[in-house]
Amino acid sequence: MDVLRQWGVPLVAELRDSQSYVLLTGLGRSLFDYQSASVRQHQEDWAPLLRFGDLRVESGHGDLSGWFDLADQQVRRVTVEADLRLLGLRNTAAGSAMQQLDRLQVLGRWQRRGAVWSIDVPQLQVVRNGLRSDMGDLSLDLGPQWVRVQARHINGGMLAPVAGLLPWLPERLRQYLQQSELSGTLSDVAFERRNGRILKLGGAARDVSVAATAGFPGIEKLNASVSGNHGQWAIRFPGGAPMRWIQPTRFGEPLTLRPKGTVSVVREGDGLAFASSDLQLVVEGISAQVQGQVHWPTTGGKKPTLNLQVQSDRVPLSAVRKLLPQDRLPPPALHWLQQAFLDGAARQVDASFRGNLGDWPFAGQAGMGLQVRARIDSATIQFAPGWPAATQVNGNATFSNDGFQVRGTGRVDQIRVGDLRAEIDHYRGGLLKVRAGSVGDASAAMSMLAKSPIAKNDLATFANLKLRGPVRSGFALDLPLRRSTQLEIHGFAELQNVTATDPRYKLTLDNLRGRGEYDRFGFVAPRLQGKRRGQSAELAVRVGPQHVTTDGNLVEVALA
């Protein structure tokens, strides 16, 4: 080395090794064959050489052999066969943390042409956190404001450690890939980016899974392909095997999806526009056709803007609870919606969403937001806990932004309900209102009350008192959608020509007329007119601690 320095030959690096002959100068090629001990002992010798742009090798040991080609005092080509352990890599330009690999086995060639590094890697295997990943037939060109990647196949586990080393990836995407525990296979990968714009993108994903992280959903078993160039791409979903969408803060449990069709992607303004006219989507057994567009800004942290239409022939109501956005609904509204729809289906569902997600719930913006219209078919709806559910509900439903309306007919226990209405004006801080009216037999009304919380005040009376005859009845439920608020229930029954019997008292009343009212505390009928043994009679009934006239009583009955 001293002789070379005396000759004035520029020396790029000096590597010490007792087992092999190594010489790197501006004169040409140098062979090297470093064994583990040699590399560990003289790591500082390699620092000037193990730099590729802003990529730095900061630690590691193992076996490394190959050769350098030098010209003009610079490394122009590197051919390497390596088996390295505990390898630490960092990209200083990306400001990323050091990525440590348990093991790296590589056969590759780095070649410099002007300002561009061309990398060909026919074989690459990585072990990270005990998991092995591989990549085949990789070709990578790196230059100022330019990158091009081609690979026959990439194991998904490879992307997490690599992502942190690529400064041309958006920061949030780079962080996401590093944290996402990605698995699966990418094949026939083609990517080219120049001056900040993606010129070419292609490849196929097979059984790709990504763990959910803060701010990003997770995916399991995604199968899709993408192709296109110069700002226009197409994503194709083949259908077949299902995938899962994992977003615990939004939906709780994972959603099972089966997409089929094509989504086009184009550059538009400050972001990307995703559009489709033929996307078929099966979500939790619900089959739907989706068309429209989503504009997704890529800068400034803006929310996406949607203009989507969704049609479905049949939506099982029991599946709706899985699709409720739990982070967008206040707890009282969410709890009621999750418990209310027990059975039945919504048919001829026509839904649209127009607007920016950041503007939800679109108060005062006509024509914007979420609009859903559907026909309710044979539904079972539990309006109030402890009370008999409404069954055989048929009618029409409208969901508009942060509220909904249902109007139709049905049954409550044995009562036929000819006019059933339910609505929520606003999910947040609003009011759930249910109204029902019917004309039928008093025995059906008595049966319904016997199965309600009112009956607990006097089980014997509801078990023995029998009513028969025409009655007009109404039911009203009000539930303020705020914390620590009580359900309010009010109802009435107008007896028109009813016969009442109670075998405990050998009591029979005929032609009973009058009005009784009930709430969640009990029942009161202060003045029922009728006949007993042909004589006029008046019956007063009070049930529940809120309605009796004497403290300590649960039931009061007066017959005159």
Coordinates of C-alpha atoms in Angstrom, one line a residue:
M1 CA 0.0 0.0 0.0
D2 CA 2.9 2.4 0.8
V3 CA 4.4 1.8 -2.6
L4 CA 1.0 2.5 -4.3
R5 CA 0.7 5.7 -2.3
Q6 CA 4.2 6.8 -3.5
W7 CA 3.1 6.3 -7.1
G8 CA 0.2 8.7 -6.6
V9 CA -2.4 6.1 -7.4
P10 CA -5.8 7.0 -5.7
L11 CA -6.7 4.5 -3.1
V12 CA -10.5 4.0 -2.6
A13 CA -10.3 1.5 0.3
E14 CA -7.9 -0.9 2.0
L15 CA -9.1 -4.3 3.1
R16 CA -6.9 -6.4 5.5
D17 CA -7.2 -10.2 5.1
S18 CA -4.6 -12.9 5.8
Q19 CA -6.5 -15.5 3.8
S20 CA -6.8 -13.9 0.4
Y21 CA -5.3 -11.2 -1.8
V22 CA -7.3 -8.1 -2.0
L23 CA -6.5 -4.8 -3.8
L24 CA -8.9 -2.1 -4.7
T25 CA -7.5 0.9 -6.7
G26 CA -8.6 2.9 -9.6
L27 CA -6.7 0.5 -11.8
G28 CA -9.4 -2.1 -12.4
R29 CA -10.7 -5.3 -10.8
S30 CA -10.1 -6.8 -7.4
L31 CA -11.1 -10.2 -6.1
F32 CA -12.1 -10.7 -2.5
D33 CA -13.1 -13.7 -0.4
Y34 CA -13.9 -12.7 3.2
Q35 CA -14.8 -15.2 5.8
S36 CA -16.8 -14.3 8.9
A37 CA -13.9 -13.7 11.3
S38 CA -12.1 -11.4 8.8
V39 CA -15.2 -9.2 8.2
R40 CA -16.0 -8.9 11.9
Q41 CA -12.4 -7.9 12.7
H42 CA -12.1 -5.2 10.0
Q43 CA -15.7 -3.9 9.5
E44 CA -14.4 -0.3 9.4
D45 CA -12.5 -1.2 6.2
W46 CA -15.8 -1.8 4.4
A47 CA -17.5 1.5 5.3
P48 CA -16.4 3.4 2.2
L49 CA -17.6 0.6 0.0
L50 CA -20.9 -0.4 1.5
R51 CA -22.8 2.7 0.4
F52 CA -25.3 2.7 -2.4
G53 CA -26.8 6.2 -2.6
D54 CA -28.1 6.9 0.8
L55 CA -28.2 3.2 1.8
R56 CA -25.8 2.3 4.6
V57 CA -24.7 -1.1 6.0
E58 CA -24.3 -0.4 9.7
S59 CA -23.6 -3.8 11.2
G60 CA -23.5 -7.5 10.5
H61 CA -21.2 -10.4 9.9
G62 CA -20.9 -13.5 7.7
D63 CA -19.4 -14.8 4.5
L64 CA -18.9 -12.5 1.5
S65 CA -17.2 -13.2 -1.7
G66 CA -17.1 -11.8 -5.2
W67 CA -15.3 -9.0 -7.0
F68 CA -15.3 -5.2 -7.7
D69 CA -14.8 -3.5 -11.0
L70 CA -13.4 0.0 -10.6
A71 CA -12.9 2.9 -13.0
D72 CA -12.1 6.6 -12.4
Q73 CA -11.5 5.9 -8.7
Q74 CA -15.1 4.6 -8.3
V75 CA -16.7 1.3 -7.9
R76 CA -18.6 0.6 -11.2
R77 CA -19.7 -3.0 -10.7
V78 CA -20.0 -5.3 -7.7
T79 CA -20.7 -9.0 -8.1
V80 CA -21.5 -10.6 -4.7
E81 CA -22.3 -14.0 -3.2
A82 CA -23.1 -13.4 0.5
D83 CA -24.4 -15.2 3.5
L84 CA -24.7 -12.5 6.2
R85 CA -26.1 -12.5 9.7
L86 CA -27.5 -9.8 12.0
L87 CA -27.3 -7.3 9.1
G88 CA -28.2 -3.7 10.0
L89 CA -29.3 -1.5 7.1
R90 CA -30.4 2.2 7.2
N91 CA -31.4 4.8 4.6
T92 CA -30.3 8.1 5.9
A93 CA -32.3 10.1 3.3
A94 CA -35.6 8.4 4.5
G95 CA -34.8 9.1 8.1
S96 CA -35.8 5.6 8.9
A97 CA -34.8 3.4 11.8
M98 CA -32.2 0.7 11.2
Q99 CA -33.6 -2.5 9.8
Q100 CA -32.0 -5.6 11.2
L101 CA -32.2 -8.9 9.3
D102 CA -31.5 -12.2 11.0
R103 CA -29.9 -13.5 7.9
L104 CA -29.4 -12.4 4.3
Q105 CA -28.4 -14.8 1.5
V106 CA -27.9 -13.2 -1.9
L107 CA -26.4 -13.7 -5.3
G108 CA -26.4 -10.5 -7.2
R109 CA -24.7 -7.9 -9.3
W110 CA -24.6 -4.1 -8.8
Q111 CA -23.5 -2.1 -11.9
R112 CA -23.2 1.6 -12.2
R113 CA -24.0 3.4 -15.4
G114 CA -23.5 7.2 -15.0
A115 CA -25.8 8.2 -12.1
V116 CA -27.9 5.0 -12.3
W117 CA -27.3 1.8 -10.3
S118 CA -28.6 -1.3 -12.0
I119 CA -29.1 -4.3 -9.7
D120 CA -29.7 -7.9 -10.8
V121 CA -30.5 -10.4 -8.2
P122 CA -31.4 -13.9 -9.4
Q123 CA -31.5 -15.2 -5.8
L124 CA -32.3 -13.5 -2.5
Q125 CA -33.5 -14.9 0.8
V126 CA -34.1 -13.0 4.0
V127 CA -34.8 -14.2 7.5
R128 CA -36.4 -11.6 9.7
N129 CA -37.9 -12.2 13.2
G130 CA -37.5 -15.9 12.5
L131 CA -39.5 -15.9 9.3
R132 CA -38.0 -16.7 5.9
S133 CA -38.9 -14.8 2.8
D134 CA -37.5 -15.0 -0.8
M135 CA -37.5 -13.1 -4.0
G136 CA -36.7 -14.3 -7.5
D137 CA -35.2 -12.7 -10.6
L138 CA -35.2 -9.2 -9.2
S139 CA -34.0 -6.3 -11.4
L140 CA -33.7 -2.9 -9.9
D141 CA -32.5 0.4 -11.5
L142 CA -31.9 3.4 -9.2
G143 CA -31.1 6.9 -10.3
P144 CA -31.8 10.5 -9.4
Q145 CA -35.6 10.9 -9.4
W146 CA -36.0 7.5 -11.0
V147 CA -36.5 4.0 -10.0
R148 CA -37.5 0.8 -11.9
V149 CA -38.3 -2.6 -10.4
Q150 CA -39.0 -5.9 -12.0
A151 CA -39.3 -9.3 -10.2
R152 CA -40.7 -12.7 -11.1
H153 CA -42.0 -13.2 -7.6
I154 CA -41.7 -11.4 -4.2
N155 CA -42.6 -13.0 -0.9
G156 CA -44.7 -10.5 1.1
G157 CA -42.5 -10.9 4.1
M158 CA -39.7 -9.3 2.1
L159 CA -41.5 -5.9 1.8
A160 CA -41.5 -5.0 5.5
P161 CA -37.7 -4.7 5.9
V162 CA -37.2 -3.3 2.4
A163 CA -39.9 -0.6 2.7
G164 CA -38.0 1.4 5.3
L165 CA -35.0 1.6 3.0
L166 CA -36.8 3.2 0.0
P167 CA -37.1 7.0 0.4
W168 CA -39.2 7.3 -2.8
L169 CA -42.1 5.6 -1.0
P170 CA -44.6 8.0 0.7
E171 CA -43.8 8.2 4.4
R172 CA -47.2 6.9 5.6
L173 CA -47.0 4.0 3.2
R174 CA -43.4 3.2 4.2
Q175 CA -44.4 3.2 7.9
Y176 CA -47.5 1.0 7.1
L177 CA -45.5 -1.6 5.3
Q178 CA -42.9 -1.7 8.1
Q179 CA -45.6 -2.4 10.7
S180 CA -48.1 -4.4 8.7
E181 CA -46.7 -8.0 9.0
L182 CA -47.3 -8.5 5.3
S183 CA -47.4 -12.0 3.9
G184 CA -48.4 -13.7 0.7
T185 CA -46.8 -13.5 -2.8
L186 CA -46.5 -10.8 -5.4
S187 CA -45.7 -12.1 -8.9
D188 CA -44.7 -10.5 -12.3
V189 CA -44.0 -7.3 -10.5
A190 CA -43.2 -4.2 -12.7
F191 CA -42.8 -0.7 -11.3
E192 CA -41.4 2.5 -12.7
R193 CA -41.4 5.9 -11.1
R194 CA -39.8 9.0 -12.5
N195 CA -39.8 12.6 -11.1
G196 CA -42.4 11.7 -8.5
R197 CA -44.8 10.1 -11.0
I198 CA -45.6 6.5 -11.4
L199 CA -45.1 5.6 -15.0
K200 CA -45.7 1.8 -14.8
L201 CA -47.3 -0.5 -12.3
G202 CA -48.1 -4.1 -12.7
G203 CA -48.3 -7.4 -10.9
A204 CA -50.5 -10.0 -9.2
A205 CA -51.2 -10.5 -5.5
R206 CA -51.9 -14.0 -4.3
D207 CA -53.2 -14.6 -0.7
V208 CA -51.7 -11.4 0.5
S209 CA -52.4 -10.5 4.1
V210 CA -51.7 -7.3 5.9
A211 CA -52.2 -6.7 9.7
A212 CA -54.3 -3.8 10.8
T213 CA -52.3 -0.9 12.2
A214 CA -53.2 2.5 13.6
G215 CA -54.9 4.4 10.9
F216 CA -54.9 1.6 8.4
P217 CA -57.2 -1.5 8.0
G218 CA -55.9 -5.0 7.6
I219 CA -56.6 -7.5 4.8
E220 CA -56.4 -11.3 4.7
K221 CA -56.1 -13.5 1.6
L222 CA -56.3 -10.7 -1.1
N223 CA -56.1 -12.0 -4.6
A224 CA -56.0 -9.3 -7.4
S225 CA -53.9 -8.0 -10.3
V226 CA -53.0 -4.5 -11.4
S227 CA -51.7 -3.2 -14.7
G228 CA -51.3 0.1 -16.5
N229 CA -48.9 3.0 -17.2
H230 CA -48.7 6.7 -17.4
G231 CA -51.2 7.4 -14.7
Q232 CA -53.9 5.0 -15.8
W233 CA -54.2 1.6 -14.2
A234 CA -56.7 -1.2 -13.8
I235 CA -57.2 -3.4 -10.7
R236 CA -58.9 -6.7 -11.4
F237 CA -60.5 -9.0 -8.8
P238 CA -61.0 -12.5 -10.0
G239 CA -63.7 -13.5 -7.5
G240 CA -63.7 -17.0 -6.1
A241 CA -62.0 -17.3 -2.8
P242 CA -63.1 -14.8 -0.1
M243 CA -60.9 -12.2 1.6
R244 CA -61.3 -10.5 4.9
W245 CA -61.3 -6.8 5.8
I246 CA -60.0 -6.1 9.3
Q247 CA -60.8 -2.8 10.9
P248 CA -61.6 -3.3 14.6
T249 CA -62.3 0.3 15.4
R250 CA -64.8 0.6 12.6
F251 CA -66.6 -2.8 12.4
G252 CA -65.4 -4.8 15.4
E253 CA -65.2 -8.3 13.9
P254 CA -63.5 -8.9 10.5
L255 CA -65.8 -8.7 7.4
T256 CA -65.7 -11.4 4.8
L257 CA -65.6 -10.0 1.2
R258 CA -65.7 -11.5 -2.2
P259 CA -65.0 -8.8 -4.9
K260 CA -65.2 -9.6 -8.6
G261 CA -64.7 -7.1 -11.4
T262 CA -62.4 -4.3 -12.5
V263 CA -61.6 -1.0 -10.8
S264 CA -59.9 1.7 -12.9
V265 CA -57.4 4.1 -11.4
V266 CA -56.4 7.4 -12.9
R267 CA -54.6 10.5 -11.7
E268 CA -57.1 13.3 -11.0
G269 CA -56.3 16.7 -9.4
D270 CA -54.5 16.2 -6.1
G271 CA -55.0 12.5 -5.9
L272 CA -56.2 9.3 -7.5
A273 CA -59.7 8.5 -8.8
F274 CA -61.0 4.9 -8.4
A275 CA -64.0 4.1 -10.6
S276 CA -66.0 1.0 -11.6
S277 CA -69.1 0.2 -13.5
D278 CA -69.2 -3.6 -13.1
L279 CA -67.9 -4.4 -9.6
Q280 CA -69.7 -7.3 -7.9
L281 CA -69.2 -7.4 -4.2
V282 CA -70.4 -10.0 -1.7
V283 CA -70.1 -8.8 1.9
E284 CA -71.1 -11.2 4.8
G285 CA -73.4 -13.0 2.4
I286 CA -74.8 -9.8 0.9
S287 CA -74.5 -9.6 -2.9
A288 CA -74.3 -6.2 -4.4
Q289 CA -73.5 -4.3 -7.6
V290 CA -71.2 -1.3 -7.1
Q291 CA -70.6 1.5 -9.5
G292 CA -69.3 5.1 -9.3
Q293 CA -66.1 6.8 -8.3
V294 CA -63.9 7.5 -5.2
H295 CA -61.5 10.4 -5.3
W296 CA -58.6 9.8 -2.9
P297 CA -56.3 12.7 -2.2
T298 CA -52.7 11.8 -1.8
T299 CA -51.5 15.0 -0.2
G300 CA -52.6 17.3 2.6
G301 CA -54.3 14.6 4.8
K302 CA -57.7 15.2 3.1
K303 CA -60.6 12.7 3.3
P304 CA -61.8 10.9 0.2
T305 CA -64.8 12.1 -1.8
L306 CA -67.3 9.4 -2.8
N307 CA -69.9 9.3 -5.6
L308 CA -71.1 5.7 -5.3
Q309 CA -74.3 3.7 -6.1
V310 CA -75.0 0.3 -4.7
Q311 CA -77.8 -2.0 -5.6
S312 CA -78.7 -5.3 -3.9
D313 CA -81.7 -7.6 -4.5
R314 CA -81.7 -8.9 -0.9
V315 CA -79.9 -7.9 2.3
P316 CA -80.5 -10.1 5.4
L317 CA -81.3 -7.8 8.3
S318 CA -79.4 -9.9 10.8
A319 CA -76.2 -9.2 8.8
V320 CA -76.6 -5.4 9.0
R321 CA -75.3 -5.2 12.5
K322 CA -71.9 -6.4 11.2
L323 CA -71.7 -3.4 8.8
L324 CA -72.5 -0.7 11.2
P325 CA -69.6 1.9 11.5
Q326 CA -69.0 1.6 15.3
D327 CA -66.7 4.6 15.4
R328 CA -69.2 6.8 13.7
L329 CA -72.3 6.0 15.8
P330 CA -72.9 7.1 19.4
P331 CA -73.1 4.2 21.8
P332 CA -76.9 4.4 22.5
A333 CA -77.7 4.4 18.7
L334 CA -75.2 1.7 18.0
H335 CA -76.5 -0.6 20.8
W336 CA -80.1 -0.2 19.6
L337 CA -79.3 -0.8 15.9
Q338 CA -77.2 -3.9 16.8
Q339 CA -80.1 -5.4 18.9
A340 CA -83.1 -4.4 16.9
F341 CA -83.0 -6.2 13.6
L342 CA -83.3 -9.9 14.4
D343 CA -84.7 -11.5 11.2
G344 CA -86.1 -10.8 7.8
A345 CA -84.7 -9.0 4.8
A346 CA -84.4 -5.7 3.0
R347 CA -85.2 -6.1 -0.7
Q348 CA -84.6 -4.0 -3.8
V349 CA -82.0 -2.0 -1.9
D350 CA -80.9 1.1 -3.7
A351 CA -78.1 3.1 -1.9
S352 CA -76.0 6.1 -2.8
F353 CA -73.2 8.0 -1.1
R354 CA -72.2 11.4 -2.4
G355 CA -69.8 13.8 -0.7
N356 CA -66.6 14.0 1.3
L357 CA -66.3 11.7 4.3
G358 CA -64.9 14.6 6.3
D359 CA -68.3 16.4 6.0
W360 CA -70.3 13.6 7.7
P361 CA -73.2 13.7 8.6
F362 CA -73.9 16.3 5.9
A363 CA -76.4 18.4 7.9
G364 CA -78.2 20.9 5.7
Q365 CA -76.5 19.7 2.5
A366 CA -79.3 18.7 0.1
G367 CA -78.6 15.7 -2.1
M368 CA -75.4 14.9 -0.3
G369 CA -74.4 12.0 2.0
L370 CA -75.9 8.6 2.5
Q371 CA -79.3 7.8 1.0
V372 CA -80.8 4.3 1.2
R373 CA -84.2 3.0 0.1
A374 CA -85.4 -0.5 0.5
R375 CA -88.5 -2.7 1.0
I376 CA -88.7 -4.5 4.3
D377 CA -89.9 -8.1 3.9
S378 CA -91.0 -10.4 6.8
A379 CA -88.8 -8.6 9.4
T380 CA -88.5 -9.2 13.1
I381 CA -87.6 -6.0 15.0
Q382 CA -87.0 -5.8 18.7
F383 CA -88.0 -2.2 19.4
A384 CA -87.7 -2.4 23.2
P385 CA -85.9 -4.9 25.5
G386 CA -88.2 -7.1 27.4
W387 CA -91.2 -6.3 25.2
P388 CA -92.5 -8.7 22.5
A389 CA -90.8 -8.1 19.2
A390 CA -92.6 -6.9 16.1
T391 CA -92.8 -9.8 13.6
Q392 CA -93.9 -10.2 10.0
V393 CA -93.0 -6.5 9.4
N394 CA -93.5 -5.5 5.8
G395 CA -93.1 -1.9 4.5
N396 CA -90.6 0.6 3.3
A397 CA -87.4 1.9 4.8
T398 CA -85.4 5.1 4.1
F399 CA -82.0 5.8 5.6
S400 CA -80.9 9.4 5.1
N401 CA -77.4 10.5 6.4
D402 CA -77.7 10.2 10.2
G403 CA -81.3 9.0 10.5
F404 CA -83.9 6.6 9.2
Q405 CA -87.6 5.9 8.8
V406 CA -89.5 2.6 8.6
R407 CA -93.2 2.5 7.8
G408 CA -95.4 -0.6 7.3
T409 CA -97.5 -3.3 8.9
G410 CA -96.8 -6.3 11.2
R411 CA -97.7 -8.2 14.3
V412 CA -96.8 -7.8 18.0
D413 CA -97.5 -11.1 19.7
Q414 CA -101.1 -11.8 18.6
I415 CA -101.9 -8.2 17.7
R416 CA -102.1 -7.3 14.0
V417 CA -100.6 -3.8 13.6
G418 CA -102.0 -2.0 10.6
D419 CA -99.9 1.2 11.1
L420 CA -96.3 0.7 12.3
R421 CA -93.8 3.6 12.2
A422 CA -90.3 3.9 13.5
E423 CA -87.7 6.6 13.0
I424 CA -84.5 8.2 14.3
D425 CA -84.1 11.8 13.5
H426 CA -80.3 12.0 14.4
Y427 CA -78.1 9.2 15.6
R428 CA -76.1 11.5 17.7
G429 CA -78.2 13.1 20.4
G430 CA -81.5 12.4 18.6
L431 CA -84.6 10.4 19.4
L432 CA -85.8 7.0 18.5
K433 CA -89.6 7.1 18.0
V434 CA -91.8 4.0 17.5
R435 CA -95.6 4.3 16.9
A436 CA -98.0 1.5 16.3
G437 CA -101.8 1.3 16.0
S438 CA -104.2 -1.6 15.7
V439 CA -107.8 -2.7 15.9
G440 CA -108.4 -6.2 17.1
D441 CA -109.5 -8.5 20.0
A442 CA -108.9 -7.6 23.6
S443 CA -107.5 -11.0 24.3
A444 CA -104.6 -10.3 22.0
A445 CA -103.8 -7.0 23.7
M446 CA -104.0 -8.8 27.1
S447 CA -101.6 -11.5 25.9
M448 CA -99.1 -8.9 24.7
L449 CA -99.2 -7.0 28.1
A450 CA -98.8 -10.4 30.0
K451 CA -95.5 -10.9 28.2
S452 CA -94.2 -7.3 28.9
P453 CA -92.3 -6.0 31.9
I454 CA -95.7 -4.6 33.2
A455 CA -96.8 -8.2 34.1
K456 CA -94.1 -8.6 36.8
N457 CA -96.1 -6.3 39.1
D458 CA -99.0 -8.8 39.3
L459 CA -98.4 -12.1 37.5
A460 CA -101.5 -13.7 39.0
T461 CA -103.9 -11.0 37.6
F462 CA -102.4 -11.2 34.1
A463 CA -102.6 -15.0 34.3
N464 CA -106.2 -15.2 35.3
L465 CA -107.9 -12.1 33.9
K466 CA -109.5 -12.9 30.5
L467 CA -110.7 -10.3 28.0
R468 CA -112.7 -10.9 24.9
G469 CA -114.1 -8.4 22.4
P470 CA -113.1 -5.5 20.1
V471 CA -110.4 -3.1 21.2
R472 CA -108.5 -0.2 19.5
S473 CA -105.0 0.1 20.8
G474 CA -101.9 2.2 20.3
F475 CA -98.2 2.0 21.3
A476 CA -95.6 4.7 21.6
L477 CA -91.9 4.3 22.4
D478 CA -89.4 7.1 22.8
L479 CA -85.7 6.5 23.4
P480 CA -83.4 9.5 23.6
L481 CA -80.1 8.6 22.1
R482 CA -78.0 10.0 24.9
R483 CA -76.1 8.4 27.7
S484 CA -77.9 7.7 31.0
T485 CA -81.4 8.3 29.5
Q486 CA -84.4 6.1 30.1
L487 CA -86.7 4.3 27.6
E488 CA -90.2 5.8 27.7
I489 CA -93.2 3.7 26.7
H490 CA -96.8 4.7 26.5
G491 CA -99.8 2.8 25.2
F492 CA -103.5 2.7 25.4
A493 CA -106.4 0.3 24.8
E494 CA -110.0 1.5 24.1
L495 CA -112.4 -1.3 25.1
Q496 CA -115.6 -1.1 22.9
N497 CA -117.7 -4.1 23.9
V498 CA -115.6 -6.4 25.9
T499 CA -116.3 -9.3 28.2
A500 CA -113.9 -9.7 31.2
T501 CA -113.7 -12.7 33.5
D502 CA -111.6 -13.7 36.5
P503 CA -112.2 -17.2 37.9
R504 CA -110.4 -16.3 41.2
Y505 CA -113.3 -14.0 42.1
K506 CA -116.0 -15.6 40.0
L507 CA -116.2 -12.3 38.3
T508 CA -117.8 -11.6 34.9
L509 CA -118.3 -8.1 33.3
D510 CA -120.1 -7.6 30.0
N511 CA -120.3 -4.8 27.6
L512 CA -117.1 -3.3 29.1
R513 CA -116.2 0.1 27.6
G514 CA -113.6 2.7 28.4
R515 CA -109.9 3.5 28.1
G516 CA -106.8 2.1 29.8
E517 CA -103.3 3.4 29.5
Y518 CA -99.9 1.8 30.3
D519 CA -96.3 2.8 30.5
R520 CA -93.1 1.0 31.6
F521 CA -94.2 1.3 35.2
G522 CA -97.6 -0.3 34.9
F523 CA -101.3 0.1 33.9
V524 CA -104.2 2.3 34.8
A525 CA -107.8 2.2 33.8
P526 CA -109.6 4.6 36.1
R527 CA -113.1 4.3 34.8
L528 CA -114.3 1.3 32.8
Q529 CA -118.1 1.1 32.3
G530 CA -119.9 -2.2 31.9
K531 CA -122.6 -4.6 33.3
R532 CA -122.5 -7.2 36.0
R533 CA -125.4 -9.6 36.2
G534 CA -127.4 -7.2 34.1
Q535 CA -126.7 -4.2 36.3
S536 CA -124.5 -1.2 35.5
A537 CA -121.0 -1.5 37.0
E538 CA -117.8 0.6 37.0
L539 CA -114.4 -0.9 37.2
A540 CA -111.1 0.9 38.2
V541 CA -107.8 -0.9 37.8
R542 CA -104.3 0.4 38.8
V543 CA -101.2 -1.7 38.5
G544 CA -97.6 -0.6 39.4
P545 CA -96.1 1.5 42.1
Q546 CA -96.4 4.7 40.0
H547 CA -100.1 4.3 39.5
V548 CA -101.6 3.1 42.8
T549 CA -103.1 5.6 45.2
T550 CA -101.8 3.9 48.4
D551 CA -98.1 3.5 49.1
G552 CA -97.0 -0.1 49.4
N553 CA -99.7 -1.5 47.0
L554 CA -98.8 -3.0 43.6
V555 CA -102.3 -3.6 42.4
E556 CA -105.6 -1.8 43.2
V557 CA -109.0 -2.9 41.9
A558 CA -112.3 -1.2 42.7
L559 CA -115.7 -2.4 41.5
A560 CA -118.8 -0.4 42.0

